[in-house]
PDB file of C-alpha atoms in Angstrom:
ATOM      1  CA  MET Y   1     -58.192  67.568 -14.655  1.00 70.00           C
ATOM      2  CA  HIS Y   2     -61.162  65.406 -15.554  1.00 72.00           C
ATOM      3  CA  GLN Y   3     -62.440  68.659 -17.986  1.00 78.00           C
ATOM      4  CA  ALA Y   4     -59.346  68.451 -19.698  1.00 78.00           C
ATOM      5  CA  LYS Y   5     -59.429  64.283 -20.583  1.00 77.00           C
ATOM      6  CA  GLN Y   6     -63.072  65.106 -21.763  1.00 82.00           C
ATOM      7  CA  VAL Y   7     -61.874  67.863 -24.049  1.00 80.00           C
ATOM      8  CA  PHE Y   8     -59.111  65.315 -25.273  1.00 80.00           C
ATOM      9  CA  LEU Y   9     -61.541  62.687 -25.938  1.00 83.00           C
ATOM     10  CA  THR Y  10     -63.834  65.058 -27.663  1.00 86.00           C
ATOM     11  CA  ILE Y  11     -61.086  66.397 -30.015  1.00 89.00           C
ATOM     12  CA  ARG Y  12     -59.897  62.496 -30.349  1.00 89.00           C
ATOM     13  CA  LYS Y  13     -63.424  61.626 -31.401  1.00 88.00           C
ATOM     14  CA  HIS Y  14     -64.055  64.396 -33.832  1.00 89.00           C
ATOM     15  CA  ILE Y  15     -60.793  63.867 -35.438  1.00 90.00           C
ATOM     16  CA  HIS Y  16     -62.209  59.956 -36.017  1.00 87.00           C
ATOM     17  CA  GLU Y  17     -65.306  61.101 -37.372  1.00 85.00           C
ATOM     18  CA  ILE Y  18     -63.320  63.378 -40.067  1.00 84.00           C
ATOM     19  CA  LEU Y  19     -61.013  60.756 -41.094  1.00 83.00           C
ATOM     20  CA  GLU Y  20     -63.591  58.308 -41.421  1.00 78.00           C
ATOM     21  CA  ILE Y  21     -65.652  58.085 -44.892  1.00 68.00           C
ATOM     22  CA  LYS Y  22     -69.326  58.670 -44.922  1.00 61.00           C
ATOM     23  CA  PHE Y  23     -70.114  59.638 -48.422  1.00 52.00           C
ATOM     24  CA  GLN Y  24     -73.865  59.336 -48.121  1.00 52.00           C
ATOM     25  CA  ARG Y  25     -73.327  62.608 -46.130  1.00 55.00           C
ATOM     26  CA  LYS Y  26     -72.030  64.516 -49.093  1.00 59.00           C
ATOM     27  CA  ARG Y  27     -71.160  67.954 -46.662  1.00 67.00           C
ATOM     28  CA  GLY Y  28     -69.341  68.710 -43.903  1.00 75.00           C
ATOM     29  CA  LEU Y  29     -65.466  68.820 -43.043  1.00 82.00           C
ATOM     30  CA  SER Y  30     -65.063  64.705 -43.074  1.00 79.00           C
ATOM     31  CA  PHE Y  31     -66.333  64.872 -46.648  1.00 77.00           C
ATOM     32  CA  ILE Y  32     -63.939  67.605 -47.786  1.00 83.00           C
ATOM     33  CA  VAL Y  33     -60.599  65.724 -45.867  1.00 83.00           C
ATOM     34  CA  ASN Y  34     -61.589  62.862 -47.458  1.00 78.00           C
ATOM     35  CA  ILE Y  35     -62.100  64.455 -50.890  1.00 80.00           C
ATOM     36  CA  ALA Y  36     -58.415  66.216 -50.870  1.00 86.00           C
ATOM     37  CA  LEU Y  37     -57.028  62.930 -49.695  1.00 83.00           C
ATOM     38  CA  SER Y  38     -58.265  61.183 -52.392  1.00 80.00           C
ATOM     39  CA  VAL Y  39     -57.387  64.037 -54.853  1.00 84.00           C
ATOM     40  CA  LEU Y  40     -53.949  63.780 -53.314  1.00 86.00           C
ATOM     41  CA  ILE Y  41     -53.830  60.007 -53.797  1.00 82.00           C
ATOM     42  CA  PHE Y  42     -54.290  60.460 -57.489  1.00 83.00           C
ATOM     43  CA  LEU Y  43     -51.888  63.045 -57.999  1.00 87.00           C
ATOM     44  CA  ASN Y  44     -49.581  61.058 -56.864  1.00 83.00           C
ATOM     45  CA  THR Y  45     -50.692  58.473 -59.110  1.00 80.00           C
ATOM     46  CA  VAL Y  46     -49.959  60.708 -61.717  1.00 86.00           C
ATOM     47  CA  ALA Y  47     -46.698  61.849 -60.038  1.00 85.00           C
ATOM     48  CA  ILE Y  48     -45.482  58.072 -59.948  1.00 80.00           C
ATOM     49  CA  ILE Y  49     -46.240  57.465 -63.650  1.00 82.00           C
ATOM     50  CA  LEU Y  50     -44.602  60.352 -65.163  1.00 88.00           C
ATOM     51  CA  ASN Y  51     -41.322  60.157 -62.901  1.00 84.00           C
ATOM     52  CA  THR Y  52     -40.565  56.645 -65.063  1.00 81.00           C
ATOM     53  CA  VAL Y  53     -40.393  58.872 -68.033  1.00 89.00           C
ATOM     54  CA  PRO Y  54     -37.023  59.145 -68.556  1.00 89.00           C
ATOM     55  CA  SER Y  55     -37.237  63.133 -70.191  1.00 90.00           C
ATOM     56  CA  ILE Y  56     -40.157  64.271 -67.572  1.00 91.00           C
ATOM     57  CA  GLY Y  57     -38.259  62.999 -64.731  1.00 86.00           C
ATOM     58  CA  ASN Y  58     -35.146  64.091 -65.217  1.00 89.00           C
ATOM     59  CA  GLN Y  59     -36.415  67.351 -65.827  1.00 91.00           C
ATOM     60  CA  PHE Y  60     -38.773  68.057 -63.284  1.00 91.00           C
ATOM     61  CA  ARG Y  61     -36.814  65.980 -60.584  1.00 90.00           C
ATOM     62  CA  MET Y  62     -36.721  68.671 -57.799  1.00 92.00           C
ATOM     63  CA  PHE Y  63     -40.490  69.169 -58.225  1.00 92.00           C
ATOM     64  CA  PHE Y  64     -41.523  65.408 -58.006  1.00 89.00           C
ATOM     65  CA  LEU Y  65     -39.065  65.064 -54.951  1.00 88.00           C
ATOM     66  CA  ASP Y  66     -40.392  68.254 -53.264  1.00 92.00           C
ATOM     67  CA  PHE Y  67     -44.208  67.026 -54.088  1.00 91.00           C
ATOM     68  CA  GLU Y  68     -43.639  63.541 -52.594  1.00 87.00           C
ATOM     69  CA  LEU Y  69     -42.058  65.307 -49.583  1.00 90.00           C
ATOM     70  CA  PHE Y  70     -44.987  67.199 -49.286  1.00 93.00           C
ATOM     71  CA  SER Y  71     -47.475  63.807 -49.778  1.00 89.00           C
ATOM     72  CA  VAL Y  72     -45.642  62.154 -47.457  1.00 88.00           C
ATOM     73  CA  SER Y  73     -45.871  65.094 -44.676  1.00 92.00           C
ATOM     74  CA  ILE Y  74     -49.772  64.614 -45.341  1.00 92.00           C
ATOM     75  CA  PHE Y  75     -49.982  60.852 -45.401  1.00 88.00           C
ATOM     76  CA  SER Y  76     -47.823  60.629 -42.038  1.00 91.00           C
ATOM     77  CA  ILE Y  77     -50.088  62.997 -40.142  1.00 93.00           C
ATOM     78  CA  GLU Y  78     -53.138  60.997 -41.286  1.00 89.00           C
ATOM     79  CA  TYR Y  79     -51.519  57.793 -40.168  1.00 91.00           C
ATOM     80  CA  ILE Y  80     -50.482  59.126 -36.814  1.00 93.00           C
ATOM     81  CA  LEU Y  81     -54.184  60.368 -36.592  1.00 92.00           C
ATOM     82  CA  ARG Y  82     -55.667  57.514 -37.882  1.00 91.00           C
ATOM     83  CA  VAL Y  83     -53.535  55.266 -35.177  1.00 92.00           C
ATOM     84  CA  TRP Y  84     -54.722  57.762 -32.470  1.00 93.00           C
ATOM     85  CA  SER Y  85     -58.151  58.034 -32.960  1.00 92.00           C
ATOM     86  CA  SER Y  86     -58.707  54.250 -33.857  1.00 91.00           C
ATOM     87  CA  VAL Y  87     -59.962  53.122 -30.205  1.00 92.00           C
ATOM     88  CA  GLU Y  88     -63.038  55.279 -30.883  1.00 89.00           C
ATOM     89  CA  LYS Y  89     -64.454  52.086 -32.974  1.00 87.00           C
ATOM     90  CA  THR Y  90     -65.335  48.939 -31.216  1.00 87.00           C
ATOM     91  CA  GLU Y  91     -63.117  46.528 -32.395  1.00 87.00           C
ATOM     92  CA  TYR Y  92     -60.034  48.756 -31.587  1.00 89.00           C
ATOM     93  CA  LYS Y  93     -61.420  49.931 -28.115  1.00 87.00           C
ATOM     94  CA  HIS Y  94     -58.603  48.805 -26.256  1.00 86.00           C
ATOM     95  CA  PRO Y  95     -56.275  51.752 -25.599  1.00 87.00           C
ATOM     96  CA  PHE Y  96     -52.750  50.057 -26.526  1.00 90.00           C
ATOM     97  CA  TRP Y  97     -53.540  46.450 -28.135  1.00 92.00           C
ATOM     98  CA  GLY Y  98     -56.525  48.459 -29.924  1.00 91.00           C
ATOM     99  CA  ARG Y  99     -53.838  50.276 -31.496  1.00 92.00           C
ATOM    100  CA  ILE Y 100     -51.749  47.374 -32.242  1.00 93.00           C
ATOM    101  CA  LYS Y 101     -54.863  45.647 -33.984  1.00 92.00           C
ATOM    102  CA  PHE Y 102     -55.318  48.345 -36.131  1.00 91.00           C
ATOM    103  CA  ILE Y 103     -51.501  49.137 -37.188  1.00 92.00           C
ATOM    104  CA  PHE Y 104     -51.802  45.381 -38.391  1.00 93.00           C
ATOM    105  CA  SER Y 105     -54.859  45.554 -39.898  1.00 88.00           C
ATOM    106  CA  PRO Y 106     -55.236  45.602 -43.550  1.00 81.00           C
ATOM    107  CA  TRP Y 107     -55.733  49.300 -43.893  1.00 80.00           C
ATOM    108  CA  GLY Y 108     -53.408  49.732 -41.715  1.00 86.00           C
ATOM    109  CA  ILE Y 109     -50.556  47.985 -43.362  1.00 85.00           C
ATOM    110  CA  ILE Y 110     -51.815  50.251 -46.431  1.00 81.00           C
ATOM    111  CA  ASP Y 111     -51.721  53.312 -45.048  1.00 83.00           C
ATOM    112  CA  PHE Y 112     -48.063  52.341 -43.414  1.00 86.00           C
ATOM    113  CA  LEU Y 113     -46.558  50.984 -46.681  1.00 80.00           C
ATOM    114  CA  ALA Y 114     -47.798  54.543 -48.611  1.00 79.00           C
ATOM    115  CA  ILE Y 115     -44.776  56.317 -46.160  1.00 84.00           C
ATOM    116  CA  PHE Y 116     -42.574  53.507 -45.440  1.00 82.00           C
ATOM    117  CA  PRO Y 117     -40.024  53.354 -48.390  1.00 79.00           C
ATOM    118  CA  PHE Y 118     -39.618  57.407 -48.193  1.00 81.00           C
ATOM    119  CA  TYR Y 119     -38.314  57.379 -44.548  1.00 83.00           C
ATOM    120  CA  PHE Y 120     -36.511  53.514 -44.970  1.00 79.00           C
ATOM    121  CA  SER Y 121     -34.251  55.345 -47.852  1.00 74.00           C
ATOM    122  CA  PHE Y 122     -32.689  57.791 -45.080  1.00 74.00           C
ATOM    123  CA  PHE Y 123     -31.143  54.662 -43.858  1.00 73.00           C
ATOM    124  CA  ARG Y 124     -30.001  52.439 -46.662  1.00 65.00           C
ATOM    125  CA  THR Y 125     -27.367  53.790 -49.352  1.00 58.00           C
ATOM    126  CA  ASP Y 126     -27.493  50.649 -51.777  1.00 57.00           C
ATOM    127  CA  LEU Y 127     -29.339  52.164 -54.738  1.00 53.00           C
ATOM    128  CA  GLY Y 128     -30.786  49.145 -56.051  1.00 55.00           C
ATOM    129  CA  PHE Y 129     -32.489  48.637 -52.770  1.00 58.00           C
ATOM    130  CA  VAL Y 130     -33.776  51.571 -52.789  1.00 55.00           C
ATOM    131  CA  LYS Y 131     -35.576  51.302 -56.330  1.00 56.00           C
ATOM    132  CA  ILE Y 132     -37.185  47.924 -55.480  1.00 60.00           C
ATOM    133  CA  LEU Y 133     -38.134  49.797 -52.062  1.00 59.00           C
ATOM    134  CA  ARG Y 134     -39.721  52.579 -53.920  1.00 60.00           C
ATOM    135  CA  LEU Y 135     -42.022  49.958 -55.786  1.00 61.00           C
ATOM    136  CA  LEU Y 136     -44.100  49.795 -52.567  1.00 63.00           C
ATOM    137  CA  ARG Y 137     -44.902  53.297 -53.176  1.00 62.00           C
ATOM    138  CA  ILE Y 138     -47.917  51.796 -55.563  1.00 66.00           C
ATOM    139  CA  PHE Y 139     -49.890  50.856 -52.212  1.00 65.00           C
ATOM    140  CA  ARG Y 140     -50.789  54.431 -52.118  1.00 61.00           C
ATOM    141  CA  LEU Y 141     -52.780  53.477 -55.215  1.00 62.00           C
ATOM    142  CA  PHE Y 142     -54.928  51.108 -52.676  1.00 64.00           C
ATOM    143  CA  ARG Y 143     -55.674  53.682 -50.130  1.00 62.00           C
ATOM    144  CA  VAL Y 144     -58.136  55.492 -53.451  1.00 61.00           C
ATOM    145  CA  SER Y 145     -60.275  52.133 -52.391  1.00 62.00           C
ATOM    146  CA  ARG Y 146     -61.577  54.223 -49.198  1.00 62.00           C
ATOM    147  CA  TYR Y 147     -62.854  56.828 -51.236  1.00 61.00           C
ATOM    148  CA  PHE Y 148     -64.533  55.417 -54.164  1.00 65.00           C
ATOM    149  CA  HIS Y 149     -68.232  53.340 -53.658  1.00 66.00           C
ATOM    150  CA  ALA Y 150     -67.175  51.239 -56.732  1.00 68.00           C
ATOM    151  CA  LEU Y 151     -63.985  50.373 -55.074  1.00 69.00           C
ATOM    152  CA  ARG Y 152     -65.840  49.299 -51.815  1.00 71.00           C
ATOM    153  CA  VAL Y 153     -68.406  47.317 -53.862  1.00 78.00           C
ATOM    154  CA  ILE Y 154     -65.406  45.223 -54.925  1.00 79.00           C
ATOM    155  CA  GLN Y 155     -63.670  44.849 -51.429  1.00 77.00           C
ATOM    156  CA  ASN Y 156     -67.807  43.668 -50.224  1.00 80.00           C
ATOM    157  CA  VAL Y 157     -67.901  41.279 -52.998  1.00 85.00           C
ATOM    158  CA  LEU Y 158     -64.599  39.546 -51.789  1.00 84.00           C
ATOM    159  CA  ARG Y 159     -65.100  39.589 -48.360  1.00 83.00           C
ATOM    160  CA  ASP Y 160     -68.434  38.014 -48.984  1.00 85.00           C
ATOM    161  CA  LYS Y 161     -67.302  35.606 -51.701  1.00 87.00           C
ATOM    162  CA  LYS Y 162     -64.445  34.797 -49.946  1.00 87.00           C
ATOM    163  CA  GLU Y 163     -64.921  30.964 -49.142  1.00 89.00           C
ATOM    164  CA  GLU Y 164     -66.369  30.341 -52.488  1.00 88.00           C
ATOM    165  CA  LEU Y 165     -63.144  31.974 -54.281  1.00 88.00           C
ATOM    166  CA  LEU Y 166     -60.583  30.125 -52.272  1.00 90.00           C
ATOM    167  CA  LEU Y 167     -62.422  27.126 -52.774  1.00 89.00           C
ATOM    168  CA  SER Y 168     -62.740  27.609 -56.577  1.00 88.00           C
ATOM    169  CA  VAL Y 169     -58.772  28.795 -56.602  1.00 88.00           C
ATOM    170  CA  SER Y 170     -57.682  25.342 -54.626  1.00 90.00           C
ATOM    171  CA  PHE Y 171     -59.054  23.468 -57.666  1.00 88.00           C
ATOM    172  CA  ILE Y 172     -57.494  25.163 -59.925  1.00 89.00           C
ATOM    173  CA  ILE Y 173     -54.243  24.900 -58.178  1.00 90.00           C
ATOM    174  CA  PHE Y 174     -54.793  21.282 -57.712  1.00 91.00           C
ATOM    175  CA  LEU Y 175     -55.492  20.492 -61.400  1.00 90.00           C
ATOM    176  CA  LEU Y 176     -52.631  22.850 -62.492  1.00 90.00           C
ATOM    177  CA  LEU Y 177     -50.662  20.603 -60.193  1.00 92.00           C
ATOM    178  CA  ILE Y 178     -51.907  17.418 -61.433  1.00 92.00           C
ATOM    179  CA  SER Y 179     -51.654  18.865 -64.765  1.00 91.00           C
ATOM    180  CA  SER Y 180     -48.461  19.685 -64.868  1.00 91.00           C
ATOM    181  CA  SER Y 181     -46.780  16.551 -63.085  1.00 93.00           C
ATOM    182  CA  LEU Y 182     -48.454  14.483 -66.046  1.00 93.00           C
ATOM    183  CA  ALA Y 183     -47.099  16.698 -68.616  1.00 92.00           C
ATOM    184  CA  PHE Y 184     -43.569  16.080 -67.331  1.00 92.00           C
ATOM    185  CA  TYR Y 185     -43.930  12.004 -67.030  1.00 92.00           C
ATOM    186  CA  ILE Y 186     -45.077  12.044 -70.675  1.00 92.00           C
ATOM    187  CA  GLU Y 187     -43.005  14.778 -72.317  1.00 91.00           C
ATOM    188  CA  GLN Y 188     -39.695  14.874 -70.376  1.00 89.00           C
ATOM    189  CA  GLU Y 189     -37.787  11.655 -72.463  1.00 89.00           C
ATOM    190  CA  ALA Y 190     -39.108  13.883 -76.014  1.00 90.00           C
ATOM    191  CA  GLN Y 191     -37.923  17.064 -74.227  1.00 89.00           C
ATOM    192  CA  PRO Y 192     -35.415  16.668 -71.656  1.00 89.00           C
ATOM    193  CA  GLU Y 193     -34.432  20.401 -71.745  1.00 88.00           C
ATOM    194  CA  ALA Y 194     -38.101  21.850 -71.907  1.00 86.00           C
ATOM    195  CA  PHE Y 195     -39.954  19.725 -69.594  1.00 89.00           C
ATOM    196  CA  SER Y 196     -36.796  19.430 -67.135  1.00 88.00           C
ATOM    197  CA  SER Y 197     -38.919  19.276 -63.763  1.00 89.00           C
ATOM    198  CA  ILE Y 198     -42.678  19.703 -62.454  1.00 90.00           C
ATOM    199  CA  PRO Y 199     -41.899  23.209 -61.063  1.00 90.00           C
ATOM    200  CA  ALA Y 200     -40.667  23.852 -64.669  1.00 88.00           C
ATOM    201  CA  SER Y 201     -44.098  22.398 -66.307  1.00 90.00           C
ATOM    202  CA  LEU Y 202     -45.966  24.888 -64.428  1.00 90.00           C
ATOM    203  CA  TRP Y 203     -45.373  27.463 -66.988  1.00 90.00           C
ATOM    204  CA  TRP Y 204     -47.004  25.185 -69.509  1.00 89.00           C
ATOM    205  CA  GLY Y 205     -49.809  23.925 -67.114  1.00 89.00           C
ATOM    206  CA  VAL Y 206     -50.411  28.048 -66.564  1.00 88.00           C
ATOM    207  CA  ASN Y 207     -50.354  28.425 -70.734  1.00 87.00           C
ATOM    208  CA  ALA Y 208     -52.455  25.578 -71.347  1.00 87.00           C
ATOM    209  CA  MET Y 209     -55.085  25.910 -68.821  1.00 86.00           C
ATOM    210  CA  THR Y 210     -55.592  29.884 -69.633  1.00 83.00           C
ATOM    211  CA  THR Y 211     -55.288  29.066 -73.901  1.00 78.00           C
ATOM    212  CA  VAL Y 212     -52.458  31.472 -73.846  1.00 80.00           C
ATOM    213  CA  GLY Y 213     -50.219  29.311 -75.684  1.00 74.00           C
ATOM    214  CA  TYR Y 214     -46.948  31.294 -75.855  1.00 78.00           C
ATOM    215  CA  GLY Y 215     -45.667  28.824 -78.121  1.00 76.00           C
ATOM    216  CA  ASP Y 216     -42.216  28.269 -75.627  1.00 81.00           C
ATOM    217  CA  MET Y 217     -43.461  24.997 -74.300  1.00 84.00           C
ATOM    218  CA  HIS Y 218     -45.601  22.385 -76.408  1.00 86.00           C
ATOM    219  CA  PRO Y 219     -46.252  18.928 -76.253  1.00 89.00           C
ATOM    220  CA  ILE Y 220     -45.271  16.892 -78.694  1.00 90.00           C
ATOM    221  CA  THR Y 221     -46.030  13.128 -78.322  1.00 92.00           C
ATOM    222  CA  PRO Y 222     -49.422  12.183 -79.298  1.00 91.00           C
ATOM    223  CA  LEU Y 223     -50.254  11.451 -75.460  1.00 92.00           C
ATOM    224  CA  GLY Y 224     -48.558  14.889 -74.430  1.00 90.00           C
ATOM    225  CA  LYS Y 225     -51.028  16.658 -77.448  1.00 91.00           C
ATOM    226  CA  VAL Y 226     -54.366  14.614 -75.786  1.00 93.00           C
ATOM    227  CA  LEU Y 227     -53.505  16.183 -72.542  1.00 91.00           C
ATOM    228  CA  GLY Y 228     -52.547  19.558 -73.764  1.00 89.00           C
ATOM    229  CA  GLY Y 229     -56.268  19.835 -75.801  1.00 89.00           C
ATOM    230  CA  LEU Y 230     -57.746  18.640 -72.647  1.00 90.00           C
ATOM    231  CA  MET Y 231     -56.496  20.846 -70.070  1.00 89.00           C
ATOM    232  CA  ALA Y 232     -57.209  23.695 -72.749  1.00 86.00           C
ATOM    233  CA  ILE Y 233     -60.961  22.684 -72.812  1.00 87.00           C
ATOM    234  CA  LEU Y 234     -60.908  22.321 -68.797  1.00 86.00           C
ATOM    235  CA  GLY Y 235     -59.048  25.454 -68.302  1.00 84.00           C
ATOM    236  CA  VAL Y 236     -62.214  27.637 -70.024  1.00 82.00           C
ATOM    237  CA  SER Y 237     -64.793  26.013 -67.916  1.00 81.00           C
ATOM    238  CA  ILE Y 238     -62.799  26.075 -64.564  1.00 83.00           C
ATOM    239  CA  PHE Y 239     -61.671  29.252 -64.576  1.00 78.00           C
ATOM    240  CA  ALA Y 240     -65.195  30.386 -65.510  1.00 81.00           C
ATOM    241  CA  LEU Y 241     -65.958  29.592 -61.891  1.00 84.00           C
ATOM    242  CA  PRO Y 242     -64.506  32.148 -60.459  1.00 85.00           C
ATOM    243  CA  THR Y 243     -66.110  34.607 -62.747  1.00 84.00           C
ATOM    244  CA  GLY Y 244     -69.531  33.266 -62.161  1.00 86.00           C
ATOM    245  CA  ILE Y 245     -69.062  33.498 -58.322  1.00 88.00           C
ATOM    246  CA  LEU Y 246     -67.618  37.379 -59.072  1.00 86.00           C
ATOM    247  CA  ALA Y 247     -70.661  38.057 -61.268  1.00 87.00           C
ATOM    248  CA  SER Y 248     -73.449  36.714 -58.663  1.00 87.00           C
ATOM    249  CA  GLY Y 249     -71.476  38.414 -55.912  1.00 85.00           C
ATOM    250  CA  PHE Y 250     -71.894  41.831 -57.725  1.00 83.00           C
ATOM    251  CA  ALA Y 251     -75.486  41.130 -58.372  1.00 85.00           C
ATOM    252  CA  GLU Y 252     -76.294  41.047 -54.700  1.00 81.00           C
ATOM    253  CA  GLN Y 253     -74.687  43.563 -53.683  1.00 77.00           C
ATOM    254  CA  ILE Y 254     -76.519  45.633 -56.682  1.00 77.00           C
ATOM    255  CA  ARG Y 255     -79.899  43.738 -55.353  1.00 76.00           C
ATOM    256  CA  GLY Y 256     -78.858  44.768 -51.678  1.00 69.00           C
ATOM    257  CA  LYS Y 257     -78.292  48.277 -52.414  1.00 62.00           C
ATOM    258  CA  ARG Y 258     -81.295  49.166 -54.460  1.00 58.00           C
ATOM    259  CA  ARG Y 259     -83.051  47.225 -51.855  1.00 56.00           C
ATOM    260  CA  GLY Y 260     -82.070  49.398 -49.076  1.00 49.00           C
ATOM    261  CA  ASN Y 261     -83.224  52.415 -51.328  1.00 50.00           C
ATOM    262  CA  GLU Y 262     -86.410  51.100 -51.371  1.00 47.00           C
ATOM    263  CA  LYS Y 263     -89.286  52.775 -49.008  1.00 49.00           C
ATOM    264  CA  VAL Y 264     -91.341  50.439 -46.533  1.00 46.00           C
ATOM    265  CA  HIS Y 265     -94.594  51.941 -44.699  1.00 48.00           C
ATOM    266  CA  CYS Y 266     -94.732  50.905 -41.271  1.00 56.00           C
ATOM    267  CA  PRO Y 267     -98.174  49.354 -40.408  1.00 51.00           C
ATOM    268  CA  ILE Y 268     -97.869  49.847 -36.743  1.00 53.00           C
ATOM    269  CA  CYS Y 269     -96.662  53.992 -36.887  1.00 58.00           C
ATOM    270  CA  GLU Y 270     -98.174  54.099 -40.194  1.00 50.00           C
ATOM    271  CA  HIS Y 271     -95.200  56.258 -41.223  1.00 52.00           C
ATOM    272  CA  ASP Y 272     -92.461  55.460 -44.219  1.00 50.00           C
ATOM    273  CA  PHE Y 273     -89.037  54.859 -43.894  1.00 46.00           C
ATOM    274  CA  TYR Y 274     -85.823  53.502 -46.031  1.00 45.00           C
ATOM    275  CA  LEU Y 275     -85.018  49.862 -45.681  1.00 49.00           C
ATOM    276  CA  ALA Y 276     -81.277  50.351 -45.137  1.00 48.00           C
ATOM    277  CA  GLU Y 277     -82.144  52.514 -42.250  1.00 50.00           C
ATOM    278  CA  ARG Y 278     -84.759  49.907 -40.558  1.00 52.00           C
ATOM    279  CA  HIS Y 279     -82.498  49.926 -37.703  1.00 51.00           C
ATOM    280  CA  LYS Y 280     -82.683  53.455 -36.944  1.00 52.00           C
ATOM    281  CA  HIS Y 281     -86.789  53.467 -37.318  1.00 50.00           C
ATOM    282  CA  LYS Y 282     -88.678  54.524 -34.443  1.00 56.00           C
ATOM    283  CA  HIS Y 283     -92.352  53.943 -33.959  1.00 51.00           C
ATOM    284  CA  LYS Y 284     -93.688  57.976 -34.156  1.00 54.00           C
ATOM    285  CA  PRO Y 285     -96.825  59.081 -32.687  1.00 52.00           C
ATOM    286  CA  LYS Y 286     -99.686  58.839 -35.562  1.00 49.00           C
ATOM    287  CA  SER Y 287    -100.603  62.054 -37.320  1.00 47.00           C
TER     288      SER Y 287
END
């Protein structure tokens, strides 16, 4: 009994190691499986795009259905295995609550939404609702970020700079509300249909701050024009805040990676090791 349990745990750990993305080791079964999954996600992306072309979608309808059935089967098996083996990670080590935590984690939700529309469409006959539900298939595209370093860098930047980005976005929203409210009170008498309410004026505020200016809403009073010009000038500088934050985040990530690839000399054992692997370095006897 103990031996069977040990084999069970070994298999679970092995599956977890296979599904984990470790592209620094570009060999082995884990690398092959993750490459195959990334190719399947890419082909799903192409299929979703081509299926929206009427001539192609109608002609190859059965092919797209069979391919989706095949893809959802693979993704479903992968999802079940990920939930089952998630307890191998420290943060999900509890046999029940750990798996629940993984299911409701960002990656768990994305994996679930990638297969959910296919199964749920069997229980709904409302064609319009099914069409809307199929939009969730686009979540399969987010899964590809697991397998590409560039997309993982973007995730790291957003995670590291989330507080600064949240602060800048909050400031933008605050300024948008103030400018839209002022525009409503200034322009409401002159243009009661265009600036009918503060929520309706928000559309003008977005256009003014982003300097897009579609022309469907614009101030006609002198004070309104002054406000519009001021918001256009402020919008250029304010929307540069998130850009600067992201740029500095990317620079930090790139510098960190370069430092990680640098070799340093250990003064104790006089051996060289990579900075990124300093936590693995053990003092070796001098030769």
